[in-house]
Amino acid sequence: MSDARQPASRATARSTEQDAAQRATSLIHQGWRQLARLAPAAPACWLASPGQPLRPLSRAELMARVDAWHQWLDNLPAAHAGRRPGARWVMFQPTALGACVQLLALWERGMLAVLPGDDRPETLVRLAGSSDGKLPETSAAGWPPEQSGAASSVAAPNTPLEITPDGARLALELCTSGSTGEPLRIAKRFDQLEAELAVHRTLWPLAPDASDTDSTSESMTGAVSLSQVSHQHIYGLLVSLLRPLSEGVPFLSEACHYPEQLAAAIAQLSGLGYRCQLVSSPAQLARLPQASDESRVAGQAQDQTQLLRVFSSGAPLPAEAARHAENCLQAPVIEIYGSTETGGIAHRRQHETPDWTPLPEVETRFSPAFAVRSPFLEQPDQWWQQADNAAPVAAEPPSQVEQQAAPRFQLLGRSDRLVKLAGKRVSLSAVERCLSAQAEVLEVRCLPMPTRDHRLGAVVVMDESALPQDHASRRDLIARLRRALMPGFERIALPRYWRFVTRLPLNAQGKFTADSIARLFADLDDHRLPRWLGETSSGPQQLTLEAEVPDSLCYLEGHFAAQPLVPGVVMLKWARDLGRRLRLAGVGVQESRFQRLERIKFSNLLLPGMRFSLAATLVADSHGLRVDFRLESRAGLHASGRLRYGAETDDTPLSSPLSSPLSSPQTTPTPEAS
């Protein structure tokens, strides 16, 4: 009789263990608490501080910070609407650690997090009306404001929080970063997030099998999640924060925005026995060092397994960029296709195929239009029509597994890019296809210009050697491109405003946003500005601006009748404006502490139409901070020097001499196409 019971007993034990393991990876059941109880000393996060080696933050220490935010909420006035379950809190945190501890505290109290895509004042004001408050920024170590960073423990909340597990409960609300119009607000339930996390765990294992009884061992090393994208958006939130959190895998406290940061983090973590999973985007992967410098990111050691894999999302990665990223990082690059509304839809690795494979449980259809149905949608049983066109790709020959799966497909561009110009319908995609067929053009984005009677603007990506460098070559290039369009398009469809760049200025999510568009065309409305064409950076202390001198620049007036040129003081102003954006160990220059100009040199004339680069670097020395700058073009060096700022102990800082000569004159309309 006892022998008969034994197998059942083992089966019951295994079932109990599996159930416990499933709960330990569950957002709905607050699995992070169970993981912390099982292995309190295991690393939950690696803290990154400027100029310092990474240091681990244990699961117990992470929970102490979550409890500190519970206390912060408990200390609100009794009548504050933000104390009740169901309260909506706007949450924008610059660090992954800050977002993590606040999000967990809200979820443990049955509250909803509202995640804006940026922290611009107008964005926060727009969200304030429908929320109960905005959470303040955490300290670098994740504590609430005024909480001692040295605190090693924090008391639990005043009353135990018993939130009934419910997958249908809303977890958060995201704001899209759309390129036009009012950003949408998309709510996500816990079961939607759980369903997508489960698919990622199946396809791309990050931690050992949760049913393995040794998987929670404190002595175990494994993977660490590194990110180059924002956790304020669905892709970064899911892949770089919620997934490692739910699986007990440590993550880095801050994003590695620069290749140098990424290389240093990978090198240190690999030296400790970890392998890294990188969450990136087309914009970040496009900034990787070129072939001669690939070892800077892949690692100085001969070990080729420092990275498990690299994820990219936000936009399709160009084939050459995908190849270069795999060579540079020595890891497979996996692209995720999807959106805030749909979650993930499909994946591909271009090293294997250019086609997209739907994620498990995602259904696709292609007629009458491309649509998807999946458990990640708000209404999982209904079809969601995509704004993209797509076509199925037949498997040859299909395996038994492929016959049961959704067919692979190709993306064929957006289907919603028709605009009306002067009452006529114009296909932006058709204009872009025609321009892209020209030999010197690599990529094009066309868009209507709302402040210019909806005439078209065009952002054209070209190889650096093909870019126009002066007024004459720019006009010739525009004329050639317009002639290529004339046989197939009416005159109203010909772009009037042109910007020529080496790459599209995409944000961290790989989106060509309204902010980027505004910067590219800002000189049309503000004639004090150079024509912004993009920028690059090797760290917060260095920035290089790519720009042109517009014909409409107001400072050209009176300098001089025979040959207009940019005054030297204007170049100094542009250098000063760029220097204001730099940070060194989190500290920037204060204009009130400007002291003097040093080593100023003007070498060549800067003329209308010239394309130039302006590089600025923030340096600290014994006298305080200084901004070193160089403004140069294909014609050579135009200006260089230093802007000196005093130390914090200065008592009588001098005012800047760059303000008065550059007061804003009245702007005048642009007389012709830019």
XYZ file of C-alpha atoms in Angstrom:
674
model
C 0.000 0.000 0.000
C 2.812 2.373 0.841
C 4.520 1.478 -2.469
C 1.353 2.430 -4.352
C 1.287 5.828 -2.704
C 4.928 6.666 -3.419
C 4.657 7.580 -7.131
C 1.610 9.718 -6.417
C 3.511 11.404 -3.606
C 6.467 12.186 -5.902
C 4.082 13.465 -8.586
C 2.402 15.696 -6.039
C 5.788 16.988 -4.855
C 6.865 17.687 -8.438
C 3.567 19.463 -9.111
C 4.037 21.572 -5.975
C 7.588 22.472 -6.983
C 6.492 23.398 -10.506
C 3.651 25.509 -9.131
C 6.086 27.274 -6.792
C 8.510 27.852 -9.657
C 5.709 29.244 -11.829
C 4.666 31.609 -9.060
C 8.293 32.712 -8.648
C 8.289 33.969 -12.256
C 4.809 35.483 -12.101
C 4.041 39.205 -12.071
C 0.473 38.444 -11.025
C 1.616 36.537 -7.917
C 4.405 39.027 -7.105
C 7.079 36.445 -7.857
C 9.862 38.908 -7.038
C 9.008 38.567 -3.333
C 9.259 34.785 -3.484
C 12.607 34.975 -5.297
C 13.888 37.344 -2.601
C 12.824 34.932 0.136
C 14.464 31.967 -1.609
C 17.808 33.698 -2.197
C 17.953 37.103 -0.465
C 21.685 37.607 -1.111
C 21.537 36.841 -4.845
C 22.172 39.907 -7.053
C 18.993 41.595 -8.266
C 20.715 44.523 -9.958
C 24.199 45.838 -10.750
C 24.647 49.472 -9.738
C 26.452 51.672 -12.257
C 28.135 54.861 -11.020
C 30.266 57.225 -13.161
C 33.934 56.267 -12.956
C 33.268 53.386 -10.532
C 33.173 49.613 -11.046
C 29.766 47.956 -11.032
C 28.608 46.699 -7.661
C 25.805 44.228 -6.880
C 22.518 45.078 -5.201
C 20.967 42.012 -3.568
C 17.340 40.944 -3.846
C 16.857 41.767 -0.166
C 18.255 45.269 -0.740
C 15.946 45.718 -3.727
C 12.939 44.765 -1.579
C 14.097 47.241 1.093
C 13.813 50.008 -1.499
C 10.357 48.798 -2.535
C 9.303 48.903 1.132
C 10.710 52.416 1.415
C 8.354 53.497 -1.371
C 5.475 51.838 0.472
C 6.358 54.033 3.451
C 6.491 57.085 1.187
C 2.945 56.323 0.040
C 1.843 55.637 3.652
C 3.140 59.055 4.689
C 0.891 60.901 2.242
C -1.999 62.849 3.822
C -4.907 60.584 4.718
C -7.189 62.333 2.215
C -4.723 61.988 -0.690
C -6.369 60.080 -3.561
C -3.063 58.379 -4.306
C -3.270 56.226 -1.160
C -6.179 54.077 -2.312
C -5.936 50.846 -4.349
C -6.583 51.622 -7.994
C -4.826 55.003 -7.801
C -3.112 56.169 -10.992
C 0.445 57.465 -10.609
C 2.456 59.106 -13.390
C 5.912 57.548 -13.292
C 8.958 58.747 -15.241
C 12.293 57.488 -13.977
C 15.611 57.951 -15.802
C 17.093 54.729 -14.347
C 15.876 51.139 -14.610
C 16.403 50.668 -10.862
C 14.232 53.685 -10.053
C 11.473 52.459 -12.355
C 11.682 48.945 -10.909
C 11.248 49.828 -7.229
C 8.431 52.286 -7.880
C 6.589 49.931 -10.214
C 6.738 47.053 -7.728
C 5.498 49.257 -4.887
C 2.527 50.401 -6.980
C 1.657 46.873 -8.076
C 1.848 45.522 -4.521
C -0.748 48.112 -3.516
C -3.042 47.410 -6.482
C -2.212 50.722 -8.177
C -1.701 51.648 -11.817
C 1.497 53.131 -13.273
C 1.148 55.660 -16.115
C 4.375 55.739 -18.146
C 4.910 58.852 -20.284
C 7.291 58.487 -23.212
C 9.264 61.567 -22.101
C 9.463 64.024 -19.213
C 8.739 67.223 -21.115
C 6.573 69.603 -19.038
C 3.771 69.635 -21.617
C 3.640 65.824 -21.574
C 3.386 65.669 -17.780
C 0.755 68.425 -17.684
C -1.323 66.521 -20.238
C -1.266 63.384 -18.076
C -1.790 65.145 -14.740
C -5.521 65.662 -15.245
C -6.317 61.945 -15.328
C -3.958 60.772 -12.580
C -3.758 60.976 -8.785
C -0.193 62.258 -8.689
C 3.325 62.019 -10.088
C 5.955 60.011 -8.265
C 9.171 61.954 -7.571
C 12.486 60.843 -8.987
C 14.360 58.282 -6.919
C 17.940 58.680 -5.789
C 20.610 56.993 -7.917
C 20.407 54.038 -5.507
C 16.588 53.797 -5.755
C 15.538 55.413 -2.455
C 12.725 57.955 -2.089
C 13.697 61.638 -1.747
C 15.489 62.407 1.527
C 15.799 58.694 2.327
C 19.282 57.956 3.647
C 21.338 56.151 1.035
C 23.127 54.380 3.882
C 19.930 52.783 5.127
C 20.341 49.027 5.174
C 16.793 48.114 6.068
C 13.377 49.668 5.920
C 10.326 48.688 7.885
C 7.528 46.985 6.022
C 4.378 48.978 5.152
C 2.094 49.854 8.047
C -0.579 47.356 7.055
C -0.112 44.085 5.152
C -1.194 44.443 1.560
C -3.382 41.569 0.407
C -4.005 42.142 -3.297
C -5.917 39.250 -4.865
C -3.989 37.884 -7.867
C -5.953 38.826 -10.965
C -4.542 38.629 -14.471
C -7.338 40.843 -15.779
C -6.232 43.738 -13.530
C -4.626 46.705 -15.275
C -0.902 46.884 -14.631
C 0.107 50.052 -16.415
C -0.650 52.551 -19.125
C 1.877 53.481 -21.826
C 2.012 56.555 -24.016
C 3.097 56.035 -27.604
C 5.791 58.242 -29.117
C 3.984 58.640 -32.451
C 5.556 60.803 -35.152
C 2.381 62.828 -35.744
C -0.723 63.756 -33.791
C -1.588 63.282 -30.128
C 0.215 60.300 -28.549
C -2.122 57.422 -27.761
C -2.470 55.936 -24.287
C -2.440 52.143 -24.253
C -3.473 50.151 -21.159
C -1.898 46.744 -20.451
C -3.291 44.037 -18.170
C -1.114 41.630 -16.204
C -2.205 38.657 -18.329
C -1.082 40.448 -21.509
C 2.367 41.095 -20.040
C 2.609 37.535 -18.651
C 1.689 35.986 -22.009
C 4.440 37.838 -23.850
C 7.054 37.155 -21.159
C 6.237 33.438 -21.383
C 6.893 33.452 -25.137
C 10.268 35.134 -24.644
C 11.239 32.581 -21.987
C 10.395 29.750 -24.388
C 12.189 31.143 -27.453
C 15.215 32.756 -25.805
C 16.109 31.157 -22.439
C 17.734 33.641 -20.105
C 17.913 31.740 -16.825
C 18.073 27.997 -16.045
C 14.784 26.135 -15.999
C 12.731 27.516 -13.110
C 11.731 23.942 -12.167
C 15.398 23.146 -11.478
C 15.710 23.127 -7.712
C 19.204 24.637 -7.973
C 18.082 27.571 -10.114
C 17.707 29.870 -7.135
C 21.099 29.099 -5.671
C 22.822 32.190 -4.334
C 26.185 30.992 -5.616
C 24.971 30.667 -9.178
C 26.120 33.014 -11.914
C 24.367 33.215 -15.272
C 23.077 36.089 -17.325
C 22.768 39.826 -16.763
C 20.394 42.017 -18.749
C 21.943 45.152 -20.271
C 19.860 47.774 -22.032
C 20.356 50.696 -24.388
C 16.658 51.602 -24.604
C 14.123 53.268 -22.346
C 11.995 51.238 -19.932
C 9.283 53.890 -20.392
C 8.199 52.092 -23.584
C 6.685 48.618 -23.958
C 9.672 46.908 -25.631
C 12.271 48.190 -23.174
C 9.955 47.612 -20.205
C 9.184 44.009 -21.106
C 12.534 42.756 -22.360
C 15.043 44.751 -20.327
C 13.219 45.081 -16.980
C 10.179 42.847 -16.411
C 11.740 39.744 -17.921
C 14.933 39.689 -15.815
C 12.931 40.760 -12.759
C 10.421 37.906 -13.141
C 13.180 35.324 -13.704
C 15.526 36.444 -10.943
C 18.173 37.577 -13.435
C 20.047 40.769 -12.480
C 19.819 43.865 -14.663
C 21.994 46.958 -14.938
C 20.682 49.966 -13.006
C 21.178 52.366 -15.929
C 21.100 52.178 -19.709
C 24.407 51.903 -21.610
C 23.804 54.732 -24.062
C 27.351 54.804 -25.441
C 29.539 52.032 -26.914
C 32.258 52.789 -24.357
C 29.825 52.255 -21.463
C 28.587 49.041 -23.026
C 32.102 47.664 -23.579
C 33.114 48.440 -19.978
C 29.997 46.773 -18.521
C 30.392 43.655 -20.674
C 34.089 43.365 -19.775
C 33.488 43.628 -16.018
C 30.499 41.285 -15.925
C 32.182 38.674 -18.119
C 35.166 38.805 -15.761
C 32.762 37.847 -12.952
C 31.467 34.856 -14.912
C 28.303 36.404 -16.347
C 27.053 36.447 -19.905
C 25.009 39.432 -20.994
C 21.801 39.832 -22.938
C 21.655 43.205 -24.672
C 18.407 45.032 -25.425
C 19.084 47.616 -28.122
C 17.542 49.440 -31.104
C 18.430 50.271 -34.720
C 19.490 53.765 -33.640
C 21.947 52.381 -31.062
C 23.272 49.549 -33.210
C 23.945 52.013 -36.025
C 26.367 53.846 -33.694
C 28.596 50.839 -33.046
C 32.286 51.329 -33.876
C 33.425 50.522 -37.382
C 35.324 47.353 -38.277
C 38.727 48.603 -37.138
C 37.358 49.222 -33.638
C 35.050 46.203 -33.287
C 37.079 44.742 -30.418
C 36.163 47.761 -28.285
C 32.607 46.453 -27.903
C 33.023 42.713 -28.415
C 35.569 42.708 -25.571
C 39.314 42.755 -25.259
C 39.488 39.070 -24.340
C 39.468 36.265 -26.869
C 36.259 34.914 -25.366
C 33.584 35.154 -28.040
C 30.656 34.234 -25.761
C 30.330 37.334 -23.603
C 26.947 38.173 -25.129
C 24.113 35.639 -25.257
C 22.142 37.610 -27.808
C 21.145 41.109 -28.878
C 17.546 42.260 -29.295
C 16.561 45.125 -31.580
C 13.140 46.667 -32.066
C 11.418 49.888 -33.076
C 12.127 49.659 -36.821
C 13.584 47.099 -39.236
C 17.363 46.977 -39.004
C 19.079 47.520 -42.393
C 20.793 44.338 -43.598
C 24.268 45.871 -43.516
C 23.703 47.214 -39.984
C 22.556 43.762 -38.844
C 25.677 42.152 -40.313
C 27.974 44.733 -38.745
C 26.283 44.431 -35.334
C 26.743 40.642 -35.290
C 30.414 41.004 -36.240
C 31.015 43.779 -33.730
C 29.186 42.200 -30.788
C 29.931 38.550 -31.630
C 26.346 37.542 -30.848
C 23.114 36.809 -32.736
C 21.013 39.923 -33.401
C 17.304 39.162 -33.061
C 14.810 41.736 -34.311
C 11.336 41.998 -32.782
C 8.514 43.416 -34.895
C 5.526 44.826 -33.053
C 4.028 47.938 -31.488
C 2.787 49.339 -28.196
C -0.764 48.338 -29.127
C -0.037 44.800 -30.296
C 3.019 43.800 -28.296
C 5.413 41.546 -30.174
C 4.221 40.113 -33.495
C 7.206 38.428 -35.152
C 10.965 37.967 -35.011
C 13.872 37.370 -37.366
C 17.621 37.004 -37.448
C 18.844 38.386 -40.767
C 21.935 36.157 -40.591
C 19.467 33.308 -41.264
C 16.578 34.870 -43.197
C 15.247 38.322 -44.205
C 11.686 37.139 -43.534
C 9.687 37.508 -40.332
C 8.463 34.546 -38.272
C 5.341 35.119 -36.133
C 5.807 34.599 -32.408
C 4.135 31.511 -30.919
C 0.370 31.970 -30.455
C 0.346 34.958 -32.841
C -1.910 34.467 -35.866
C -1.536 36.461 -39.086
C -3.706 37.075 -42.116
C -2.891 39.027 -45.261
C -6.229 39.529 -47.024
C -8.025 41.874 -47.331
C -5.321 43.596 -45.234
C -2.474 42.581 -42.944
C -3.889 41.819 -39.493
C -2.849 39.915 -36.374
C -4.568 38.130 -33.505
C -2.699 37.255 -30.313
C -2.936 36.902 -26.521
C -0.886 40.099 -26.183
C -3.758 42.230 -27.509
C -6.356 43.934 -25.334
C -8.998 41.805 -27.107
C -7.110 38.602 -27.907
C -9.946 37.003 -29.878
C -10.265 39.872 -32.366
C -8.153 40.758 -35.404
C -6.031 43.920 -35.219
C -5.343 45.574 -38.568
C -1.755 46.720 -38.982
C -0.675 49.981 -40.601
C 1.982 48.023 -42.503
C 1.571 46.085 -45.722
C 2.871 42.509 -45.659
C 2.906 39.417 -47.855
C 3.277 35.744 -46.867
C 6.378 33.795 -47.854
C 5.875 30.152 -48.751
C 8.105 27.697 -46.897
C 10.058 25.414 -49.238
C 9.527 22.618 -48.565
C 7.404 23.117 -45.436
C 8.223 20.870 -42.523
C 5.487 19.310 -40.421
C 6.049 21.971 -37.754
C 5.934 24.801 -40.311
C 2.657 23.467 -41.736
C 1.068 23.976 -38.330
C 2.610 27.420 -37.758
C 1.672 30.831 -39.116
C 3.494 31.564 -42.400
C 6.569 33.732 -42.527
C 6.079 37.103 -44.146
C 7.794 40.133 -45.636
C 7.052 43.729 -44.639
C 6.226 45.961 -47.627
C 5.996 49.413 -46.055
C 3.252 51.459 -44.461
C -0.291 51.370 -45.854
C -1.509 54.600 -44.237
C 0.821 57.140 -45.858
C -1.599 59.027 -48.096
C -1.824 62.792 -47.564
C -3.824 65.555 -49.199
C -1.836 68.468 -50.637
C -3.840 71.318 -52.176
C -6.815 68.956 -52.362
C -4.869 66.219 -54.171
C -4.047 62.802 -52.696
C -0.320 62.057 -52.654
C 1.308 58.764 -51.658
C 4.357 59.532 -49.544
C 5.504 55.933 -50.031
C 5.435 56.362 -53.815
C 7.498 59.566 -53.621
C 9.999 57.820 -51.332
C 10.288 54.798 -53.645
C 11.062 57.014 -56.622
C 13.718 58.987 -54.729
C 15.228 55.814 -53.269
C 15.799 54.526 -56.807
C 18.340 57.312 -57.435
C 21.937 56.116 -57.299
C 23.167 58.400 -54.498
C 20.124 57.916 -52.232
C 20.197 55.249 -49.477
C 16.914 56.009 -47.693
C 14.211 58.708 -47.723
C 11.466 59.952 -45.410
C 8.885 62.369 -46.815
C 6.468 64.347 -44.666
C 4.012 67.209 -45.017
C 5.136 70.483 -43.435
C 2.179 71.808 -41.364
C 3.563 75.367 -41.132
C 4.315 75.575 -44.866
C 0.880 75.029 -46.453
C 1.550 71.297 -46.150
C 4.206 71.341 -48.835
C 6.439 68.301 -48.600
C 9.740 68.011 -46.803
C 12.237 65.242 -47.551
C 14.951 63.800 -45.315
C 17.427 62.009 -47.579
C 20.044 59.564 -46.270
C 23.238 59.466 -48.334
C 26.775 58.204 -48.039
C 29.024 60.849 -46.510
C 31.062 61.153 -49.708
C 27.914 62.045 -51.686
C 26.605 64.765 -49.340
C 26.472 68.323 -50.695
C 29.045 70.533 -48.965
C 28.133 73.992 -50.233
C 25.352 76.097 -51.697
C 25.993 75.193 -55.349
C 26.275 71.410 -54.883
C 23.143 71.398 -52.716
C 21.060 73.208 -55.329
C 22.330 70.892 -58.079
C 21.417 67.805 -56.052
C 17.915 69.116 -55.279
C 17.364 69.908 -58.968
C 18.393 66.357 -59.998
C 16.099 64.737 -57.439
C 13.155 66.913 -58.446
C 13.720 66.068 -62.126
C 13.597 62.368 -61.249
C 10.141 62.890 -59.721
C 8.625 65.054 -62.456
C 7.590 62.291 -64.910
C 5.474 60.482 -62.331
C 4.177 63.182 -59.970
C 2.353 66.460 -60.099
C 4.306 69.544 -59.052
C 2.518 69.715 -55.686
C 4.027 66.297 -54.783
C 7.626 67.462 -55.309
C 9.353 68.103 -51.946
C 10.243 71.739 -51.400
C 12.288 71.458 -48.193
C 15.282 69.113 -48.217
C 17.595 67.794 -45.530
C 20.571 65.573 -46.408
C 21.928 63.328 -43.643
C 24.184 60.303 -43.174
C 21.510 58.555 -41.082
C 17.993 59.237 -39.887
C 17.912 60.841 -36.411
C 15.976 58.085 -34.646
C 15.196 57.981 -30.956
C 16.198 55.154 -28.611
C 13.186 53.110 -29.760
C 14.196 53.452 -33.411
C 11.374 55.907 -34.165
C 11.550 58.952 -36.425
C 9.635 61.185 -34.038
C 8.021 64.600 -34.148
C 10.938 65.930 -32.063
C 13.480 64.850 -34.688
C 11.384 66.338 -37.468
C 11.074 69.621 -35.580
C 14.852 69.864 -35.095
C 15.570 69.124 -38.755
C 13.320 71.939 -39.924
C 13.583 74.368 -36.972
C 15.659 76.881 -38.975
C 12.643 77.591 -41.213
C 10.940 79.398 -38.325
C 13.918 80.520 -36.215
C 16.477 82.273 -38.405
C 19.066 82.413 -35.626
C 19.697 78.667 -35.842
C 22.063 76.632 -37.984
C 20.338 73.934 -40.027
C 20.491 70.890 -37.706
C 21.304 67.635 -39.558
C 22.107 65.263 -36.700
C 24.606 64.742 -33.915
C 26.868 62.061 -32.473
C 28.327 61.550 -29.022
C 30.892 59.345 -27.302
C 29.554 60.184 -23.829
C 27.655 62.876 -21.910
C 30.795 65.069 -21.844
C 31.190 65.149 -25.666
C 28.857 66.074 -28.518
C 29.356 66.697 -32.242
C 26.739 68.639 -34.180
C 26.304 68.209 -37.950
C 24.766 71.282 -39.557
C 24.591 73.690 -42.514
C 24.560 77.464 -42.741
C 21.068 78.405 -44.023
C 20.771 81.202 -46.593
C 18.100 82.703 -44.309
C 20.410 82.962 -41.267
C 19.672 86.388 -39.831
C 23.277 87.037 -38.796
C 24.397 87.117 -42.431
C 22.719 90.493 -42.901
C 25.385 93.194 -43.077
C 28.294 90.672 -43.134
C 28.999 91.592 -45.972
C 27.358 92.950 -49.117
C 29.839 91.400 -51.555
C 30.078 88.046 -49.736
C 27.823 87.170 -46.783
C 29.603 85.179 -44.064
C 28.965 83.933 -40.537
C 30.431 86.335 -37.923
C 32.918 84.829 -35.472
C 30.756 85.748 -32.491
C 27.940 83.624 -33.952
C 30.239 80.599 -34.107
C 31.078 81.234 -30.445
C 27.391 81.374 -29.613
C 26.754 78.031 -31.309
C 29.684 76.517 -29.383
C 28.322 77.924 -26.116
C 24.818 76.552 -26.806
C 26.227 73.111 -27.527
C 28.412 73.236 -24.409
C 25.384 73.901 -22.200
C 24.102 70.398 -23.003
C 27.234 68.590 -21.791
C 27.637 66.853 -18.444
C 30.713 65.560 -16.608
C 29.876 63.189 -13.733
C 26.383 64.675 -13.808
C 27.604 68.301 -13.588
C 27.295 70.889 -16.368
C 28.440 74.455 -16.882
C 26.633 77.394 -15.311
C 26.420 80.455 -17.528
C 26.631 82.680 -14.463
C 30.153 81.367 -13.925
C 31.461 82.151 -17.396
C 34.918 83.762 -17.041
C 36.635 84.192 -20.364
C 37.466 82.930 -23.838
C 40.802 81.145 -24.310
C 42.890 80.216 -27.358
C 40.240 81.505 -29.767
C 41.208 81.087 -33.396
C 39.292 81.879 -36.597
C 40.978 80.188 -39.548
C 38.583 80.149 -42.532
C 35.408 81.924 -43.627
C 32.146 80.085 -42.977
C 29.802 80.847 -45.888
C 26.068 80.317 -46.579
C 25.280 76.774 -47.702
C 28.407 75.265 -46.133
C 28.018 71.975 -44.302
C 30.054 71.848 -41.077
C 30.609 69.907 -37.862
C 30.896 71.509 -34.429
C 32.501 69.318 -31.752
C 32.369 70.306 -28.053
C 33.958 68.552 -25.068
C 33.500 69.359 -21.380
C 36.765 69.147 -19.418
C 37.493 69.596 -15.698
C 40.835 70.997 -14.560
C 42.242 72.824 -11.552
C 40.502 76.074 -12.585
C 37.018 74.626 -12.939
C 35.194 73.532 -16.093
C 35.919 74.454 -19.689
C 34.316 73.672 -23.039
C 36.798 72.893 -25.824
C 35.334 73.296 -29.318
C 36.243 72.911 -32.994
C 34.118 74.032 -35.949
C 35.304 72.600 -39.261
C 34.149 71.597 -42.742
C 35.622 70.054 -45.878
C 37.285 73.439 -46.409
C 39.216 72.989 -43.149
C 39.109 74.463 -39.643
C 36.900 77.559 -39.240
C 37.034 78.195 -35.485
C 38.437 76.627 -32.321
C 39.048 77.536 -28.708
C 37.855 77.270 -25.126
C 35.035 78.711 -23.063
C 36.229 78.909 -19.450
C 33.817 78.572 -16.508
C 34.870 79.156 -12.907
C 34.753 76.689 -10.040
C 31.889 76.600 -7.545
C 33.964 78.624 -5.071
C 34.160 81.673 -7.327
C 32.565 84.671 -5.638
C 32.248 87.135 -8.511
C 31.638 85.311 -11.765
C 31.735 87.410 -14.879
C 28.720 87.678 -17.165
C 28.927 86.108 -20.596
C 29.988 88.438 -23.430
C 28.079 86.216 -25.854
C 24.610 87.456 -24.991
C 24.336 91.087 -26.026
C 25.692 90.923 -29.596
C 23.287 88.082 -30.389
C 19.942 89.513 -29.414
C 17.216 88.114 -31.619
C 16.261 90.305 -34.592
C 12.905 89.942 -36.290
C 12.758 86.851 -38.471
C 11.725 87.142 -42.082
C 9.966 84.598 -44.290
C 12.148 82.230 -46.263
C 12.035 83.530 -49.850
C 12.526 80.168 -51.566
C 12.813 76.441 -51.016
C 15.303 75.409 -48.357
